[in-house]
């Protein structure tokens, strides 16, 4: 005979016998606490009587509507907070980019001055012309 038990049984097999009920324990006396909002609500709003026979279905459309509106309100609040955080992050980035733009613009303006250009091209053997430019006029019949 196969057995799933590692040790051998030494006691007799169980039989159907009546269970002995434990002695009744005295219920604990409710402790007096300070002010409790839920105790006050339970005392004055008899909600248990409303649900004695189950959930009244006539209130379900209103409950579902209010639940839906509440979920939309919570979702909208989360979306607004997320958007505000993104706006703050973009503001910081725009300030950094504006500072970089101002720096690069001033460097470009400095580098594009005539004296700076002349100094930078002098090692290449280019010099500034001392004569003003002149216009070459080609007659229309030659071209």
PDB file of C-alpha atoms in Angstrom:
ATOM      1  CA  UNK A   1       0.000   0.000   0.000  1.00  0.00           C
ATOM      2  CA  UNK A   2       1.416   3.395  -1.097  1.00  0.00           C
ATOM      3  CA  UNK A   3       1.534   6.236   1.322  1.00  0.00           C
ATOM      4  CA  UNK A   4       2.299   9.942   0.869  1.00  0.00           C
ATOM      5  CA  UNK A   5       3.380  10.285   4.457  1.00  0.00           C
ATOM      6  CA  UNK A   6       7.036  10.040   5.452  1.00  0.00           C
ATOM      7  CA  UNK A   7       6.293   8.599   8.850  1.00  0.00           C
ATOM      8  CA  UNK A   8       4.060   5.730   9.680  1.00  0.00           C
ATOM      9  CA  UNK A   9       0.758   6.374  11.354  1.00  0.00           C
ATOM     10  CA  UNK A  10       0.608   5.337  14.914  1.00  0.00           C
ATOM     11  CA  UNK A  11      -2.801   6.750  15.776  1.00  0.00           C
ATOM     12  CA  UNK A  12      -6.084   5.271  14.790  1.00  0.00           C
ATOM     13  CA  UNK A  13      -7.789   6.705  11.712  1.00  0.00           C
ATOM     14  CA  UNK A  14     -10.156   9.618  12.224  1.00  0.00           C
ATOM     15  CA  UNK A  15     -13.846   8.974  12.476  1.00  0.00           C
ATOM     16  CA  UNK A  16     -16.826  11.264  12.179  1.00  0.00           C
ATOM     17  CA  UNK A  17     -17.543  12.480  15.668  1.00  0.00           C
ATOM     18  CA  UNK A  18     -19.381  15.472  16.969  1.00  0.00           C
ATOM     19  CA  UNK A  19     -17.219  18.481  17.567  1.00  0.00           C
ATOM     20  CA  UNK A  20     -17.145  20.069  20.924  1.00  0.00           C
ATOM     21  CA  UNK A  21     -18.114  23.710  20.754  1.00  0.00           C
ATOM     22  CA  UNK A  22     -15.793  26.030  22.600  1.00  0.00           C
ATOM     23  CA  UNK A  23     -17.235  27.952  25.470  1.00  0.00           C
ATOM     24  CA  UNK A  24     -18.790  31.259  24.590  1.00  0.00           C
ATOM     25  CA  UNK A  25     -16.383  34.078  25.128  1.00  0.00           C
ATOM     26  CA  UNK A  26     -17.745  37.266  26.506  1.00  0.00           C
ATOM     27  CA  UNK A  27     -17.715  39.973  23.850  1.00  0.00           C
ATOM     28  CA  UNK A  28     -15.305  42.733  24.553  1.00  0.00           C
ATOM     29  CA  UNK A  29     -16.809  45.925  25.803  1.00  0.00           C
ATOM     30  CA  UNK A  30     -16.460  48.703  23.280  1.00  0.00           C
ATOM     31  CA  UNK A  31     -13.853  51.180  24.335  1.00  0.00           C
ATOM     32  CA  UNK A  32     -14.884  54.756  24.611  1.00  0.00           C
ATOM     33  CA  UNK A  33     -12.792  56.817  22.314  1.00  0.00           C
ATOM     34  CA  UNK A  34     -12.700  60.466  21.585  1.00  0.00           C
ATOM     35  CA  UNK A  35     -14.551  62.054  18.705  1.00  0.00           C
ATOM     36  CA  UNK A  36     -14.884  59.777  15.664  1.00  0.00           C
ATOM     37  CA  UNK A  37     -16.274  61.015  12.392  1.00  0.00           C
ATOM     38  CA  UNK A  38     -17.221  57.525  11.213  1.00  0.00           C
ATOM     39  CA  UNK A  39     -19.040  56.732  14.458  1.00  0.00           C
ATOM     40  CA  UNK A  40     -20.967  59.970  14.090  1.00  0.00           C
ATOM     41  CA  UNK A  41     -21.873  59.138  10.480  1.00  0.00           C
ATOM     42  CA  UNK A  42     -22.900  55.613  11.467  1.00  0.00           C
ATOM     43  CA  UNK A  43     -25.058  56.981  14.239  1.00  0.00           C
ATOM     44  CA  UNK A  44     -26.952  59.579  12.194  1.00  0.00           C
ATOM     45  CA  UNK A  45     -26.881  58.193   8.640  1.00  0.00           C
ATOM     46  CA  UNK A  46     -28.568  54.815   8.570  1.00  0.00           C
ATOM     47  CA  UNK A  47     -26.977  53.483   5.393  1.00  0.00           C
ATOM     48  CA  UNK A  48     -27.377  49.843   6.411  1.00  0.00           C
ATOM     49  CA  UNK A  49     -31.156  50.109   6.013  1.00  0.00           C
ATOM     50  CA  UNK A  50     -30.652  51.275   2.420  1.00  0.00           C
ATOM     51  CA  UNK A  51     -28.649  48.158   1.497  1.00  0.00           C
ATOM     52  CA  UNK A  52     -30.614  45.544   3.468  1.00  0.00           C
ATOM     53  CA  UNK A  53     -32.193  44.055   0.375  1.00  0.00           C
ATOM     54  CA  UNK A  54     -29.178  44.567  -1.882  1.00  0.00           C
ATOM     55  CA  UNK A  55     -27.925  47.464  -3.955  1.00  0.00           C
ATOM     56  CA  UNK A  56     -30.797  49.625  -5.195  1.00  0.00           C
ATOM     57  CA  UNK A  57     -30.459  49.729  -8.969  1.00  0.00           C
ATOM     58  CA  UNK A  58     -32.279  53.011  -9.297  1.00  0.00           C
ATOM     59  CA  UNK A  59     -29.144  54.797  -8.012  1.00  0.00           C
ATOM     60  CA  UNK A  60     -26.672  52.988 -10.287  1.00  0.00           C
ATOM     61  CA  UNK A  61     -26.812  55.468 -13.222  1.00  0.00           C
ATOM     62  CA  UNK A  62     -26.087  58.367 -10.886  1.00  0.00           C
ATOM     63  CA  UNK A  63     -23.308  56.464  -9.132  1.00  0.00           C
ATOM     64  CA  UNK A  64     -21.706  55.470 -12.442  1.00  0.00           C
ATOM     65  CA  UNK A  65     -22.014  59.025 -13.761  1.00  0.00           C
ATOM     66  CA  UNK A  66     -20.391  60.495 -10.656  1.00  0.00           C
ATOM     67  CA  UNK A  67     -17.671  57.832 -10.786  1.00  0.00           C
ATOM     68  CA  UNK A  68     -16.957  58.685 -14.423  1.00  0.00           C
ATOM     69  CA  UNK A  69     -16.859  62.414 -13.723  1.00  0.00           C
ATOM     70  CA  UNK A  70     -14.532  61.799 -10.771  1.00  0.00           C
ATOM     71  CA  UNK A  71     -12.176  59.694 -12.901  1.00  0.00           C
ATOM     72  CA  UNK A  72     -12.129  62.388 -15.587  1.00  0.00           C
ATOM     73  CA  UNK A  73     -11.389  65.031 -12.957  1.00  0.00           C
ATOM     74  CA  UNK A  74      -8.516  63.011 -11.508  1.00  0.00           C
ATOM     75  CA  UNK A  75      -7.120  62.279 -14.977  1.00  0.00           C
ATOM     76  CA  UNK A  76      -7.358  65.929 -15.967  1.00  0.00           C
ATOM     77  CA  UNK A  77      -5.528  66.970 -12.806  1.00  0.00           C
ATOM     78  CA  UNK A  78      -2.710  64.503 -13.486  1.00  0.00           C
ATOM     79  CA  UNK A  79      -2.467  65.703 -17.086  1.00  0.00           C
ATOM     80  CA  UNK A  80      -2.322  69.342 -15.961  1.00  0.00           C
ATOM     81  CA  UNK A  81       0.437  68.648 -13.421  1.00  0.00           C
ATOM     82  CA  UNK A  82       2.406  66.697 -16.029  1.00  0.00           C
ATOM     83  CA  UNK A  83       2.008  69.545 -18.533  1.00  0.00           C
ATOM     84  CA  UNK A  84       3.130  72.143 -15.981  1.00  0.00           C
ATOM     85  CA  UNK A  85       6.253  70.092 -15.233  1.00  0.00           C
ATOM     86  CA  UNK A  86       7.023  69.831 -18.953  1.00  0.00           C
ATOM     87  CA  UNK A  87       6.538  73.593 -19.371  1.00  0.00           C
ATOM     88  CA  UNK A  88       8.953  74.288 -16.500  1.00  0.00           C
ATOM     89  CA  UNK A  89      11.504  71.915 -18.012  1.00  0.00           C
ATOM     90  CA  UNK A  90      11.187  73.577 -21.439  1.00  0.00           C
ATOM     91  CA  UNK A  91      11.494  77.057 -19.870  1.00  0.00           C
ATOM     92  CA  UNK A  92      14.841  76.108 -18.344  1.00  0.00           C
ATOM     93  CA  UNK A  93      16.002  74.683 -21.669  1.00  0.00           C
ATOM     94  CA  UNK A  94      14.895  77.819 -23.549  1.00  0.00           C
ATOM     95  CA  UNK A  95      16.816  80.032 -21.104  1.00  0.00           C
ATOM     96  CA  UNK A  96      19.960  77.956 -21.685  1.00  0.00           C
ATOM     97  CA  UNK A  97      19.509  78.089 -25.442  1.00  0.00           C
ATOM     98  CA  UNK A  98      18.887  81.863 -25.335  1.00  0.00           C
ATOM     99  CA  UNK A  99      22.155  82.338 -23.424  1.00  0.00           C
ATOM    100  CA  UNK A 100      24.000  80.164 -25.960  1.00  0.00           C
ATOM    101  CA  UNK A 101      22.427  82.124 -28.821  1.00  0.00           C
ATOM    102  CA  UNK A 102      23.494  85.478 -27.347  1.00  0.00           C
ATOM    103  CA  UNK A 103      27.040  84.219 -26.837  1.00  0.00           C
ATOM    104  CA  UNK A 104      27.322  82.822 -30.362  1.00  0.00           C
ATOM    105  CA  UNK A 105      25.787  85.949 -31.885  1.00  0.00           C
ATOM    106  CA  UNK A 106      28.278  88.243 -30.130  1.00  0.00           C
ATOM    107  CA  UNK A 107      31.179  85.986 -31.197  1.00  0.00           C
ATOM    108  CA  UNK A 108      29.928  86.012 -34.791  1.00  0.00           C
ATOM    109  CA  UNK A 109      29.539  89.806 -34.774  1.00  0.00           C
ATOM    110  CA  UNK A 110      33.069  90.164 -33.397  1.00  0.00           C
ATOM    111  CA  UNK A 111      34.534  87.731 -35.934  1.00  0.00           C
ATOM    112  CA  UNK A 112      32.781  89.385 -38.892  1.00  0.00           C
ATOM    113  CA  UNK A 113      34.309  92.827 -38.300  1.00  0.00           C
ATOM    114  CA  UNK A 114      36.514  94.030 -41.128  1.00  0.00           C
ATOM    115  CA  UNK A 115      39.592  94.335 -38.922  1.00  0.00           C
ATOM    116  CA  UNK A 116      39.135  90.775 -37.529  1.00  0.00           C
ATOM    117  CA  UNK A 117      38.686  89.325 -41.031  1.00  0.00           C
ATOM    118  CA  UNK A 118      41.831  91.112 -42.230  1.00  0.00           C
ATOM    119  CA  UNK A 119      43.836  89.795 -39.266  1.00  0.00           C
ATOM    120  CA  UNK A 120      42.577  86.210 -39.803  1.00  0.00           C
ATOM    121  CA  UNK A 121      43.398  86.128 -43.558  1.00  0.00           C
ATOM    122  CA  UNK A 122      46.836  87.822 -43.230  1.00  0.00           C
ATOM    123  CA  UNK A 123      48.632  84.455 -42.724  1.00  0.00           C
ATOM    124  CA  UNK A 124      47.180  83.315 -46.064  1.00  0.00           C
ATOM    125  CA  UNK A 125      48.859  86.204 -47.876  1.00  0.00           C
ATOM    126  CA  UNK A 126      45.684  88.193 -48.493  1.00  0.00           C
ATOM    127  CA  UNK A 127      45.688  91.937 -47.890  1.00  0.00           C
ATOM    128  CA  UNK A 128      43.065  94.605 -47.671  1.00  0.00           C
ATOM    129  CA  UNK A 129      42.637  96.645 -50.822  1.00  0.00           C
ATOM    130  CA  UNK A 130      43.443 100.316 -50.396  1.00  0.00           C
ATOM    131  CA  UNK A 131      41.618 101.312 -53.604  1.00  0.00           C
ATOM    132  CA  UNK A 132      37.861 101.565 -53.673  1.00  0.00           C
ATOM    133  CA  UNK A 133      36.043  99.067 -55.881  1.00  0.00           C
ATOM    134  CA  UNK A 134      35.078 100.139 -59.402  1.00  0.00           C
ATOM    135  CA  UNK A 135      32.280  98.982 -61.684  1.00  0.00           C
ATOM    136  CA  UNK A 136      33.006  97.290 -64.986  1.00  0.00           C
ATOM    137  CA  UNK A 137      30.472  98.248 -67.633  1.00  0.00           C
ATOM    138  CA  UNK A 138      30.145  95.934 -70.624  1.00  0.00           C
ATOM    139  CA  UNK A 139      28.136  97.163 -73.595  1.00  0.00           C
ATOM    140  CA  UNK A 140      25.144  95.026 -74.420  1.00  0.00           C
ATOM    141  CA  UNK A 141      26.336  94.268 -78.011  1.00  0.00           C
ATOM    142  CA  UNK A 142      29.674  92.761 -76.818  1.00  0.00           C
ATOM    143  CA  UNK A 143      28.176  90.085 -74.719  1.00  0.00           C
TER     144      UNK A 143
END
